[in-house]
C-alpha positions as MATLAB code, in Angstrom:
seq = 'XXXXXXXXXXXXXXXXXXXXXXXXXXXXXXXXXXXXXXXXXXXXXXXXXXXXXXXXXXXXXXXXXXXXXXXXXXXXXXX';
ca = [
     109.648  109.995  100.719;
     108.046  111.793  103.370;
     108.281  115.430  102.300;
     104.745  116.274  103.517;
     106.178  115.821  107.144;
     107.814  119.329  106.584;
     104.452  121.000  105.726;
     104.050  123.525  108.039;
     100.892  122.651  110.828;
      98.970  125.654  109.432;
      99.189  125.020  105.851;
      97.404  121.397  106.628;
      94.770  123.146  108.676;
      93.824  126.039  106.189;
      94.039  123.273  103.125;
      91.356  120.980  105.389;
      89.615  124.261  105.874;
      89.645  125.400  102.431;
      88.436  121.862  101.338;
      85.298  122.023  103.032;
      86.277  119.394  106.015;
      85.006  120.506  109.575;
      87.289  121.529  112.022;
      86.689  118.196  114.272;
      88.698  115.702  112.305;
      87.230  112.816  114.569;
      83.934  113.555  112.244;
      85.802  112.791  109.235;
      84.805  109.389  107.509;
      88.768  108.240  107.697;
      88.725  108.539  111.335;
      85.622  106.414  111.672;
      87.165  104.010  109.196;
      86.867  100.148  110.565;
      90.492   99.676  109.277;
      92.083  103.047  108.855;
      90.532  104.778  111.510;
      92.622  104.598  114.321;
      96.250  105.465  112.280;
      94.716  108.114  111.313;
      93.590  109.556  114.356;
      97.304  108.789  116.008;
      98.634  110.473  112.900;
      96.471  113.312  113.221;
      97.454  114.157  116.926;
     100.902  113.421  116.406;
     101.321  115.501  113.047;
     102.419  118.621  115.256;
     105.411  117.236  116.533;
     107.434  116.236  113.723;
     108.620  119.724  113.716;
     105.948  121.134  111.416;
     105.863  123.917  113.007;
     107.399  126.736  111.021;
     104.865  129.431  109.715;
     107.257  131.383  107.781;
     105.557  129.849  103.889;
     103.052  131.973  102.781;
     100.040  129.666  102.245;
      98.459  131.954   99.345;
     101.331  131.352   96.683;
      99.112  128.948   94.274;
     102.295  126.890   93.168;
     103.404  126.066   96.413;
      99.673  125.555   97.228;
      99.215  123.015   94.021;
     102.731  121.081   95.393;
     101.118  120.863   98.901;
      97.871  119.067   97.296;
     100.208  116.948   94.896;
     102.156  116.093   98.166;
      99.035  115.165   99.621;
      97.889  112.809   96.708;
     101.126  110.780   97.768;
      99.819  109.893  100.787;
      99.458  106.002  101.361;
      98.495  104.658  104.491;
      99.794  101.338  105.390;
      99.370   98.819  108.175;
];
């Protein structure tokens, strides 16, 4: 399932905000992972054009905000 692909761009950036991570992802310990690292940071720059680009969800709704992080918790990163 990759749901979290239709997360709009700014919802990821306020939830990274929200959760304390700075705003240069590249300082992140997952980007500087030995074996992870570099997905990540492909991911990361390529997140925008998956067409995740619709604004129109309001970010402050707490459900949609709790199925965003349970999205997130989904996540698995294979190589």
């Amino acid at each position: 399932m990759k749901a979290w692909r239709q997360t709009p761009d700014s919802v990821v950036a306020k939830s990274v905000s929200i959760c304390g991570f700075s705003d240069d992802p590249t300082s992140w310990h997952i980007a500087r992972h030995d074996v992870y690292g570099t997905k990540f940071r492909m991911a990361w720059e390529l997140r925008s054009h998956d067409g995740a680009e619709d604004d129109s969800g309001s970010f402050d709704d707490c459900e949609s905000y709790e199925h965003i992080m349970e999205t997130l918790d989904d996540i698995v990163i294979e190589d």
